[in-house]
Short mmCIF file of C-alpha atoms in Angstrom, two decimals:
data_model
loop_
_atom_site.label_atom_id
_atom_site.label_comp_id
_atom_site.label_asym_id
_atom_site.label_seq_id
_atom_site.Cartn_x
_atom_site.Cartn_y
_atom_site.Cartn_z
CA MET A 1 108.31 62.90 155.73
CA LYS A 2 107.79 66.51 156.73
CA LYS A 3 111.09 66.57 158.63
CA TRP A 4 112.99 65.36 155.57
CA ILE A 5 111.29 67.90 153.30
CA VAL A 6 111.92 70.80 155.69
CA SER A 7 115.59 69.83 156.18
CA LEU A 8 116.26 69.44 152.48
CA CYS A 9 114.51 72.69 151.64
CA GLY A 10 116.41 74.41 154.46
CA LEU A 11 119.69 73.06 153.11
CA PHE A 12 119.04 74.37 149.61
CA SER A 13 117.72 77.74 150.79
CA GLY A 14 120.78 78.11 153.04
CA ILE A 15 122.99 77.46 150.04
CA ALA A 16 121.19 80.03 147.91
CA SER A 17 121.50 82.70 150.62
CA GLN A 18 125.28 82.16 151.07
CA THR A 19 126.41 81.91 147.47
CA ALA A 20 127.17 85.64 147.25
CA THR A 21 129.95 85.33 149.87
CA ALA A 22 131.89 82.48 148.29
CA GLU A 23 135.51 82.16 149.41
CA SER A 24 138.27 81.47 146.92
CA LEU A 25 141.31 79.25 147.33
CA VAL A 26 143.59 82.30 147.12
CA GLN A 27 141.77 83.94 150.03
CA ALA A 28 142.03 80.78 152.10
CA LEU A 29 145.76 80.45 151.40
CA GLN A 30 146.44 84.08 152.30
CA GLN A 31 144.50 83.77 155.56
CA GLY A 32 146.37 80.59 156.44
CA ILE A 33 149.74 82.24 155.81
CA SER A 34 148.81 85.39 157.75
CA ARG A 35 147.95 83.54 160.97
CA SER A 36 150.17 80.46 160.90
CA PRO A 37 151.93 79.92 164.27
CA SER A 38 154.45 77.69 162.52
CA LEU A 39 155.42 80.50 160.16
CA GLN A 40 155.63 83.00 163.01
CA TYR A 41 158.01 80.64 164.79
CA SER A 42 160.16 80.43 161.66
CA LEU A 43 160.25 84.22 161.40
CA SER A 44 161.43 84.45 165.02
CA GLN A 45 164.22 81.99 164.20
CA ILE A 46 165.33 84.29 161.39
CA SER A 47 165.49 87.21 163.82
CA ALA A 48 167.56 85.13 166.25
CA SER A 49 169.98 84.14 163.48
CA GLU A 50 170.38 87.83 162.52
CA SER A 51 171.55 88.49 166.06
CA SER A 52 174.12 85.71 165.67
CA VAL A 53 175.47 87.42 162.54
CA ASN A 54 175.90 90.71 164.41
CA GLN A 55 177.55 88.88 167.28
CA ALA A 56 180.09 87.30 164.91
CA ARG A 57 180.82 90.64 163.25
CA SER A 58 181.71 92.14 166.63
CA GLY A 59 185.03 90.25 166.37
CA TRP A 60 186.22 92.92 163.92
CA LEU A 61 185.46 95.76 166.34
CA PRO A 62 187.68 96.93 169.23
CA ASN A 63 187.13 95.54 172.72
CA ILE A 64 187.01 98.23 175.45
CA SER A 65 187.23 97.24 179.11
CA VAL A 66 187.68 98.90 182.48
CA SER A 67 189.32 97.21 185.46
CA ALA A 68 189.90 98.27 189.05
CA GLY A 69 191.05 96.50 192.21
CA GLN A 70 192.81 96.76 195.53
CA GLN A 71 195.56 94.55 196.90
CA ALA A 72 194.33 92.84 200.09
CA THR A 73 197.64 91.38 201.41
CA GLY A 74 201.35 91.97 201.06
CA GLU A 75 203.36 95.13 200.78
CA THR A 76 201.94 98.51 199.98
CA SER A 77 203.63 101.27 198.04
CA ASP A 78 203.78 104.99 198.40
CA THR A 79 201.18 105.32 195.68
CA GLY A 80 198.72 103.06 197.45
CA ASP A 81 197.62 99.48 197.00
CA ASN A 82 194.94 100.08 194.39
CA GLN A 83 195.03 99.42 190.62
CA TYR A 84 192.87 100.63 187.74
CA ALA A 85 193.07 100.73 183.97
CA LEU A 86 191.14 101.44 180.78
CA THR A 87 192.10 98.97 178.04
CA VAL A 88 191.30 99.01 174.34
CA GLN A 89 192.19 95.90 172.36
CA GLN A 90 191.86 95.52 168.59
CA ASN A 91 192.21 92.33 166.58
CA LEU A 92 194.63 92.93 163.74
CA PHE A 93 194.98 89.59 162.00
CA ASP A 94 193.60 86.12 162.76
CA PHE A 95 194.00 84.35 159.41
CA GLY A 96 190.31 84.93 158.60
CA ARG A 97 188.84 83.15 161.64
CA THR A 98 186.47 86.04 162.40
CA GLY A 99 185.36 86.05 158.78
CA ASP A 100 184.70 82.32 159.00
CA ARG A 101 182.52 82.89 162.09
CA VAL A 102 180.59 85.58 160.22
CA ASP A 103 180.12 83.31 157.22
CA ASN A 104 178.91 80.52 159.45
CA ALA A 105 176.33 82.81 161.09
CA LYS A 106 175.23 84.24 157.72
CA TYR A 107 174.70 80.83 156.15
CA ASN A 108 172.79 79.69 159.22
CA LYS A 109 170.57 82.72 158.76
CA GLY A 110 170.15 81.87 155.08
CA SER A 111 169.15 78.35 156.04
CA GLN A 112 166.53 79.70 158.45
CA ILE A 113 165.12 81.94 155.71
CA TRP A 114 164.70 79.04 153.31
CA LYS A 115 163.24 76.86 156.05
CA ALA A 116 160.68 79.58 156.71
CA ILE A 117 159.82 79.69 152.99
CA ASP A 118 159.47 75.91 153.02
CA ASP A 119 157.24 76.15 156.12
CA ALA A 120 155.04 78.62 154.25
CA GLU A 121 154.71 76.10 151.42
CA THR A 122 153.75 73.40 153.91
CA VAL A 123 151.12 75.64 155.49
CA SER A 124 149.63 76.49 152.10
CA SER A 125 149.65 72.83 151.10
CA LYS A 126 147.72 71.88 154.25
CA VAL A 127 145.21 74.70 153.77
CA ALA A 128 144.66 73.77 150.13
CA GLU A 129 144.27 70.09 151.00
CA SER A 130 141.61 70.80 153.63
CA TYR A 131 139.96 73.22 151.17
CA PHE A 132 139.61 70.54 148.50
CA ASN A 133 138.59 67.92 151.05
CA ILE A 134 135.70 70.19 152.03
CA LEU A 135 134.73 70.65 148.39
CA LYS A 136 134.90 66.91 147.85
CA GLY A 137 132.69 66.26 150.85
CA GLN A 138 130.20 68.87 149.71
CA HIS A 139 130.01 67.38 146.21
CA LEU A 140 129.66 63.87 147.61
CA LEU A 141 126.96 64.93 150.02
CA GLN A 142 125.05 66.71 147.28
CA ASN A 143 125.29 63.63 145.09
CA ASN A 144 124.08 61.52 148.01
CA ILE A 145 121.04 63.78 148.40
CA ALA A 146 120.32 63.54 144.67
CA GLU A 147 120.59 59.75 144.85
CA MET A 148 118.25 59.79 147.84
CA VAL A 149 115.69 61.76 145.82
CA GLU A 150 115.96 59.24 142.99
CA HIS A 151 115.43 56.34 145.38
CA LYS A 152 112.43 58.11 146.88
CA ARG A 153 111.01 58.31 143.39
CA ILE A 154 111.63 54.60 142.83
CA LEU A 155 110.07 53.83 146.19
CA GLU A 156 106.94 55.74 145.24
CA LEU A 157 106.67 53.73 142.02
CA ALA A 158 107.29 50.46 143.85
CA VAL A 159 104.62 51.25 146.46
CA ALA A 160 102.11 52.18 143.78
CA ARG A 161 102.80 49.00 141.81
CA ALA A 162 102.63 46.84 144.94
CA GLU A 163 99.29 48.37 145.92
CA GLY A 164 98.03 47.73 142.37
CA GLY A 165 99.07 44.09 142.55
CA VAL A 166 101.74 44.37 139.83
CA ASP A 167 104.67 43.90 142.23
CA ASN A 168 104.93 42.64 145.80
CA GLN A 169 106.03 44.17 149.07
CA GLY A 170 109.46 42.57 148.66
CA ASP A 171 110.29 45.17 146.02
CA VAL A 172 109.28 47.92 148.40
CA ARG A 173 111.54 46.48 151.10
CA GLN A 174 114.49 46.37 148.68
CA VAL A 175 114.13 50.07 148.01
CA GLU A 176 113.80 50.85 151.71
CA VAL A 177 116.99 48.90 152.47
CA ARG A 178 118.88 50.87 149.81
CA ILE A 179 117.59 54.13 151.28
CA ARG A 180 118.82 53.13 154.74
CA GLY A 181 122.21 52.42 153.22
CA LEU A 182 122.24 55.89 151.68
CA GLU A 183 121.42 57.39 155.06
CA ALA A 184 124.42 55.61 156.57
CA SER A 185 126.61 56.83 153.71
CA ALA A 186 125.39 60.38 154.26
CA GLU A 187 126.40 60.23 157.91
CA SER A 188 129.85 58.94 156.96
CA ILE A 189 130.27 61.71 154.40
CA GLN A 190 129.18 64.31 156.92
CA ALA A 191 131.67 63.00 159.47
CA GLN A 192 134.51 63.32 156.96
CA LEU A 193 133.23 66.75 155.99
CA GLN A 194 133.21 67.81 159.63
CA ALA A 195 136.81 66.62 160.05
CA ALA A 196 137.89 68.61 156.99
CA GLU A 197 135.99 71.65 158.25
CA ASN A 198 137.69 71.41 161.66
CA GLU A 199 141.13 71.18 160.08
CA TYR A 200 140.35 74.13 157.83
CA GLN A 201 139.23 76.26 160.78
CA ILE A 202 142.41 75.40 162.69
CA LEU A 203 144.61 76.37 159.75
CA VAL A 204 142.72 79.45 158.56
CA GLY A 205 141.31 80.64 161.86
CA ALA A 206 137.69 80.83 160.71
CA PRO A 207 135.04 78.35 159.57
CA SER A 208 134.60 77.88 155.85
CA GLY A 209 131.71 79.55 154.12
CA VAL A 210 130.86 78.62 150.57
CA LEU A 211 134.07 77.57 148.83
CA GLU A 212 134.64 78.20 145.16
CA ASP A 213 135.90 75.43 142.91
CA ALA A 214 139.47 76.09 141.79
CA ASP A 215 141.10 75.22 138.48
CA LEU A 216 144.60 73.79 138.98
CA THR A 217 145.33 73.11 135.32
CA PHE A 218 147.96 75.84 135.20
CA LEU A 219 150.03 73.99 137.81
CA ASP A 220 150.85 71.36 135.20
CA ARG A 221 152.87 73.95 133.35
CA GLU A 222 154.78 74.84 136.51
CA ILE A 223 155.77 71.27 137.25
CA SER A 224 156.54 70.26 133.67
CA LYS A 225 159.50 72.64 133.40
CA ASP A 226 163.14 71.65 133.91
CA LEU A 227 162.82 69.30 136.90
CA ARG A 228 166.51 69.51 137.75
CA GLU A 229 166.41 73.28 138.07
CA LEU A 230 163.12 73.19 139.99
CA ILE A 231 164.61 70.76 142.50
CA ARG A 232 167.87 72.69 142.82
CA VAL A 233 166.16 75.99 143.66
CA SER A 234 163.42 74.51 145.86
CA PRO A 235 163.33 75.87 149.44
CA GLN A 236 164.22 72.58 151.09
CA ILE A 237 167.32 72.07 148.94
CA ARG A 238 168.42 75.68 149.27
CA ALA A 239 168.14 75.38 153.06
CA LEU A 240 170.32 72.26 153.00
CA GLN A 241 172.85 73.97 150.74
CA MET A 242 173.02 76.84 153.22
CA GLU A 243 173.62 74.33 156.02
CA GLN A 244 176.38 72.74 153.97
CA ALA A 245 178.03 76.14 153.49
CA ALA A 246 177.64 76.84 157.22
CA VAL A 247 179.39 73.66 158.34
CA SER A 248 182.08 74.30 155.72
CA SER A 249 182.69 77.72 157.30
CA GLN A 250 182.78 76.11 160.72
CA TYR A 251 185.41 73.67 159.49
CA GLN A 252 187.54 76.53 158.16
CA TYR A 253 187.26 78.28 161.51
CA VAL A 254 188.25 75.22 163.55
CA ARG A 255 191.17 74.18 161.36
CA LYS A 256 192.76 77.62 161.83
CA SER A 257 192.79 77.30 165.62
CA TRP A 258 196.46 76.30 165.45
CA LEU A 259 197.42 79.58 163.82
CA PRO A 260 198.48 82.64 165.84
CA GLN A 261 196.28 85.68 166.37
CA LEU A 262 197.78 89.18 166.27
CA SER A 263 196.22 92.05 168.22
CA VAL A 264 197.19 95.41 169.70
CA SER A 265 196.11 96.76 173.09
CA LEU A 266 196.26 100.19 174.67
CA SER A 267 196.01 100.53 178.46
CA GLN A 268 195.70 103.77 180.39
CA GLY A 269 195.83 103.84 184.20
CA LYS A 270 197.68 102.51 187.22
CA THR A 271 198.50 98.97 186.25
CA SER A 272 200.53 98.07 189.38
CA ILE A 273 200.72 99.18 192.98
CA TYR A 274 204.25 100.46 192.45
CA GLY A 275 203.59 102.58 189.42
CA ALA A 276 201.82 105.82 188.66
CA ASN A 277 199.30 106.55 185.96
CA ASP A 278 200.84 105.59 182.64
CA THR A 279 200.01 104.42 179.14
CA GLN A 280 200.97 101.00 177.78
CA VAL A 281 200.81 99.87 174.16
CA MET A 282 201.35 96.19 173.48
CA PHE A 283 201.38 94.00 170.39
CA ASN A 284 200.02 90.60 171.36
CA VAL A 285 200.54 87.29 169.61
CA THR A 286 198.35 84.47 170.85
CA SER A 287 198.68 80.90 169.63
CA ASN A 288 197.33 77.57 170.77
CA VAL A 289 200.35 75.36 171.29
CA PHE A 290 198.80 72.31 172.95
CA ASP A 291 195.27 71.64 174.19
CA GLY A 292 195.27 67.89 174.63
CA GLY A 293 194.13 67.24 171.07
CA ASN A 294 190.86 69.12 171.46
CA THR A 295 191.39 71.31 168.38
CA PHE A 296 192.46 68.31 166.29
CA PHE A 297 189.32 66.35 167.09
CA GLN A 298 187.14 69.42 166.56
CA ALA A 299 188.61 69.84 163.09
CA GLU A 300 188.15 66.14 162.33
CA ASN A 301 184.52 66.30 163.43
CA ALA A 302 183.89 69.44 161.37
CA ALA A 303 185.40 67.80 158.28
CA LYS A 304 183.10 64.81 158.64
CA GLN A 305 180.11 67.12 159.06
CA VAL A 306 181.00 68.84 155.79
CA GLU A 307 181.02 65.51 153.98
CA SER A 308 177.77 64.48 155.66
CA ALA A 309 176.09 67.76 154.65
CA ARG A 310 177.20 67.30 151.04
CA TRP A 311 175.69 63.82 150.84
CA ASN A 312 172.55 65.03 152.57
CA VAL A 313 172.00 67.58 149.79
CA GLN A 314 172.44 64.91 147.11
CA LYS A 315 170.17 62.47 148.91
CA SER A 316 167.44 65.07 149.39
CA MET A 317 167.61 66.16 145.75
CA GLU A 318 167.17 62.60 144.54
CA ASP A 319 164.39 61.90 147.08
CA ASN A 320 162.53 65.06 146.12
CA ALA A 321 162.88 64.31 142.42
CA THR A 322 161.46 60.83 143.01
CA ASN A 323 158.59 62.13 145.15
CA VAL A 324 157.68 64.91 142.72
CA SER A 325 157.85 62.61 139.72
CA GLU A 326 155.76 59.92 141.42
CA SER A 327 153.20 62.44 142.65
CA PHE A 328 152.88 63.97 139.22
CA GLN A 329 152.43 60.59 137.57
CA GLN A 330 149.81 59.69 140.19
CA ALA A 331 148.05 62.96 139.45
CA LEU A 332 148.02 62.09 135.76
CA GLY A 333 146.50 58.75 136.66
CA TYR A 334 143.74 60.42 138.67
CA LYS A 335 143.04 62.75 135.74
CA GLN A 336 142.65 59.79 133.43
CA GLU A 337 140.34 58.13 135.94
CA ALA A 338 138.19 61.26 136.07
CA ALA A 339 137.99 61.33 132.28
CA ILE A 340 137.00 57.66 132.17
CA TYR A 341 134.34 58.16 134.83
CA LYS A 342 132.99 61.12 132.84
CA VAL A 343 132.38 58.85 129.83
CA ARG A 344 131.03 56.13 132.06
CA GLU A 345 128.69 58.61 133.72
CA THR A 346 127.06 59.46 130.39
CA GLN A 347 126.63 55.80 129.57
CA SER A 348 125.21 54.86 132.98
CA LYS A 349 122.80 57.80 132.80
CA GLN A 350 121.46 56.46 129.53
CA VAL A 351 121.11 52.98 131.01
CA MET A 352 119.27 54.35 134.05
CA SER A 353 116.85 56.25 131.82
CA LEU A 354 116.28 53.19 129.65
CA TYR A 355 115.68 50.96 132.67
CA ASN A 356 113.14 53.43 134.01
CA ASP A 357 111.18 53.22 130.76
CA GLN A 358 111.39 49.42 130.71
CA TYR A 359 110.33 49.17 134.35
CA ARG A 360 107.10 50.98 133.60
CA VAL A 361 106.21 48.34 130.99
CA ASN A 362 107.26 45.42 133.21
CA ARG A 363 110.42 44.57 131.27
CA ARG A 364 112.71 45.38 134.19
CA SER A 365 112.51 44.61 137.90
CA VAL A 366 112.87 47.11 140.71
CA LEU A 367 116.25 45.53 141.47
CA ASP A 368 117.43 46.40 137.95
CA LEU A 369 116.24 49.94 138.50
CA LEU A 370 118.06 50.22 141.83
CA ASN A 371 121.27 48.79 140.41
CA ALA A 372 121.18 51.22 137.46
CA ALA A 373 120.69 54.17 139.80
CA GLN A 374 123.46 52.92 142.08
CA GLU A 375 125.84 52.53 139.14
CA TYR A 376 125.12 56.06 137.94
CA TYR A 377 125.57 57.83 141.27
CA GLN A 378 128.57 55.72 142.28
CA THR A 379 130.19 56.73 139.00
CA ILE A 380 129.66 60.37 139.95
CA ASP A 381 131.16 59.68 143.39
CA SER A 382 134.18 58.05 141.76
CA GLN A 383 134.66 61.02 139.45
CA ILE A 384 134.49 63.44 142.39
CA ASN A 385 137.01 61.35 144.36
CA SER A 386 139.38 61.07 141.39
CA MET A 387 139.34 64.79 140.72
CA ALA A 388 139.90 65.60 144.41
CA SER A 389 142.80 63.12 144.48
CA TYR A 390 144.27 64.80 141.41
CA GLN A 391 144.02 68.24 143.01
CA ILE A 392 145.53 67.19 146.34
CA THR A 393 148.31 65.09 144.78
CA MET A 394 149.25 67.87 142.36
CA LEU A 395 149.37 70.42 145.18
CA ARG A 396 151.67 68.18 147.21
CA ALA A 397 154.05 67.90 144.28
CA VAL A 398 154.05 71.65 143.69
CA ALA A 399 154.58 72.29 147.41
CA LYS A 400 157.63 70.01 147.33
CA LEU A 401 159.05 72.33 144.68
CA GLY A 402 158.16 75.42 146.73
CA LYS A 403 155.87 76.86 144.07
CA ILE A 404 152.39 77.02 145.64
CA ASN A 405 152.56 80.54 147.05
CA GLN A 406 154.28 81.87 143.97
CA ALA A 407 151.77 80.21 141.64
CA PHE A 408 148.76 81.66 143.47
CA GLY A 409 150.33 85.05 144.18
CA ILE A 410 150.29 84.62 147.96
CA HIS A 411 152.19 87.29 149.89
CA VAL A 412 154.68 85.79 152.34
CA ALA A 413 156.53 88.33 154.50
CA ILE A 414 159.95 86.69 154.13
CA ASP A 415 162.76 88.57 152.39
CA LYS A 416 165.78 86.73 151.09
CA ASP A 417 169.20 88.15 151.95
CA GLN A 418 170.75 88.79 148.54
CA ASP A 419 174.26 89.02 149.95
CA ILE A 420 173.93 85.52 151.40
CA GLU A 421 172.37 84.21 148.20
CA SER A 422 175.21 85.64 146.13
CA ALA A 423 177.82 84.22 148.48
CA LEU A 424 176.27 80.75 148.19
CA ASN A 425 175.97 80.97 144.41
CA ASP A 426 179.69 81.76 144.28
CA GLN A 427 180.40 78.26 145.63
CA PRO A 428 179.96 75.96 142.61
CA ASP A 429 180.98 72.89 144.62
CA ILE A 430 177.74 73.33 146.58
CA VAL A 431 175.15 74.66 144.13
CA ASP A 432 176.33 72.76 141.04
CA ASN A 433 176.01 69.07 141.78
CA GLN A 434 176.84 67.19 138.60
CA GLU A 435 176.54 63.75 140.17
CA THR A 436 172.94 64.34 141.24
CA ASP A 437 171.99 66.15 138.03
CA SER A 438 172.89 63.08 136.01
CA THR A 439 170.35 60.97 137.92
CA ILE A 440 167.39 63.38 137.74
CA PRO A 441 165.24 63.44 134.59
CA GLN A 442 165.06 66.87 133.03
CA ASN A 443 161.38 66.96 132.10
CA ILE A 444 158.06 65.41 133.11
CA VAL A 445 155.44 64.79 130.44
CA ASP A 446 152.62 67.33 130.57
CA SER A 447 148.96 66.48 130.28
CA ALA A 448 145.88 68.67 130.63
CA PRO A 449 143.44 67.53 133.32
CA PRO A 450 139.73 67.17 132.67
CA SER A 451 137.46 69.63 134.44
CA LEU A 452 135.05 68.46 137.09
CA PRO A 453 131.49 68.92 135.81
CA ALA A 454 128.98 70.49 138.15
CA VAL A 455 127.19 67.85 140.17
CA THR A 456 123.80 69.34 139.31
CA ASP A 457 124.39 68.53 135.62
CA LYS A 458 124.27 64.87 136.51
CA VAL A 459 121.14 64.83 138.67
CA ASN A 460 117.91 63.74 137.01
CA THR A 461 115.80 65.45 139.66
CA SER A 462 117.22 68.96 139.09
CA ALA A 463 114.49 70.11 136.71
CA ALA A 464 111.79 68.72 138.97
CA MET A 465 113.25 70.52 142.00
CA GLU A 466 113.53 73.83 140.16
CA SER A 467 109.94 73.52 138.89
CA SER A 468 108.87 72.98 142.49
CA GLY A 469 110.52 76.18 143.64
CA LEU A 470 113.57 74.50 145.25
CA SER A 471 117.07 75.90 144.72
CA VAL A 472 119.52 73.34 143.37
CA PRO A 473 123.06 74.25 144.54
CA THR A 474 126.36 73.72 142.79
CA THR A 475 128.34 73.51 146.04
CA PRO A 476 126.52 72.82 149.32
CA PRO A 477 128.23 74.58 152.26
CA VAL A 478 129.20 72.45 155.20
CA SER A 479 127.69 74.99 157.56
CA ALA A 480 124.28 74.55 155.97
CA VAL A 481 124.64 70.79 156.14
CA LYS A 482 125.55 70.95 159.81
CA ASN A 483 122.82 73.41 160.73
CA GLN A 484 120.08 71.56 158.94
CA SER A 485 121.36 68.02 159.74
CA ALA A 486 120.45 66.94 156.23
CA ALA A 487 122.71 63.92 156.26
CA SER A 488 122.47 62.61 159.80
CA GLY A 489 118.80 62.66 160.60
CA ALA A 490 116.81 64.48 158.01
CA ILE A 491 116.34 61.69 155.48
CA LYS A 492 114.53 59.28 157.75
CA ASP A 493 110.87 59.35 156.78
CA ILE A 494 110.37 57.40 153.56
CA GLU A 495 106.65 57.84 153.19
CA ASP A 496 105.37 59.71 150.15
CA PRO A 497 108.83 60.77 148.83
CA LEU A 498 107.55 62.77 145.84
CA ALA A 499 105.38 65.11 147.89
CA MET A 500 108.24 67.63 147.89
CA LEU A 501 108.26 67.63 144.11
CA SER A 502 104.57 68.29 143.64
CA PRO A 503 103.64 71.83 142.49
#
């Protein structure tokens, strides 16, 4: 008994001492973004794509080369058998092939930028999900402890009545069996809490302290806007549109391979063993006459890739619209569940109180009392689970739209290239997809979610704990639970359960 009392008191005192350093969801998201290896990888891909743009632009600049050599066999001249030259060659006209290469590189860069933004949304979604899983586990564990206290109280009554000859030892055993079941549940909850804590530490880079509850009601307004426009400008779709523009530029480049290329070259030096130093200026025309069909098949492949990219954009828009709509409707369902469980909680609390009064006058059995307590605390568990499911499902939907970091004001060090964005927006055949727009609903019905009441408002033993000098927490930190082992081994001794509540 002493071990259970010490562990529970240690848990609550640990909570009280850490409340001042509570961590918000915004802080967790910013930390996750700041250290994410996945995001750093995406940023390095953007830098690499910038180099590809500069490489493509070099086709507009002159090419300067130096050559030198010596003839090893054959005749020699009076001027010697060596040759050397400085050559400058400038591309004059290539029917826009260099421009197509630049466009291809720029759109590939734009795609990498939007992929990085989408990666940032994924990181934030994972951090937020682990954040709310920790909160859920903390609420569930706290409710489990409160239910344990209630069962200890019932056990004390059952023992007293059995010793007085009113009830028998069978009633005592029933209560003990229920307590053992609660101990097993506590261990399961703690295991899930530990898993969520581990994931959070991996994502954020530090263990969680005391996490603040977060209100996500405002996200409903974000997701209930014009769904078509939200899907069209989402990071995933913009990345695919950039890829479509890139393969279109590649197709334009390949199909022009048959056309001639005009350039001018200037050479200064000894260009033959029979000549002296001189200057040569040449206008060059280069054209691919026959290459075994290689250019033809390259162009055919590029054309098919353009068509494939176009359909990929349409498919992804429809898939995302379906996923967002389904997730939002599921979130609405979880909100309704939470509201129903809130009403049911009030009713089951009244029943539990009534059964307690009737038990004292022998109108109810200890089994009725146990079932009423179980119904009440399971209702609280269901409400906690429903609200957590609402929060996680809503965040997934918002992440699919690329709105999490914007909604919470998270700084992501990714700058869009406005020149690339403008160039893409000037291609209506890519950004304006009428076929897909006709299949996507414009709006999703909005509904305000119920708030999650504090767990301590539902616990009958709160007043008794406070009168005994114990701190009753609103959110038990996982660190305190782990350090004090409240769930795994602390609630073992079931003798004299109300000793902790005595003044």
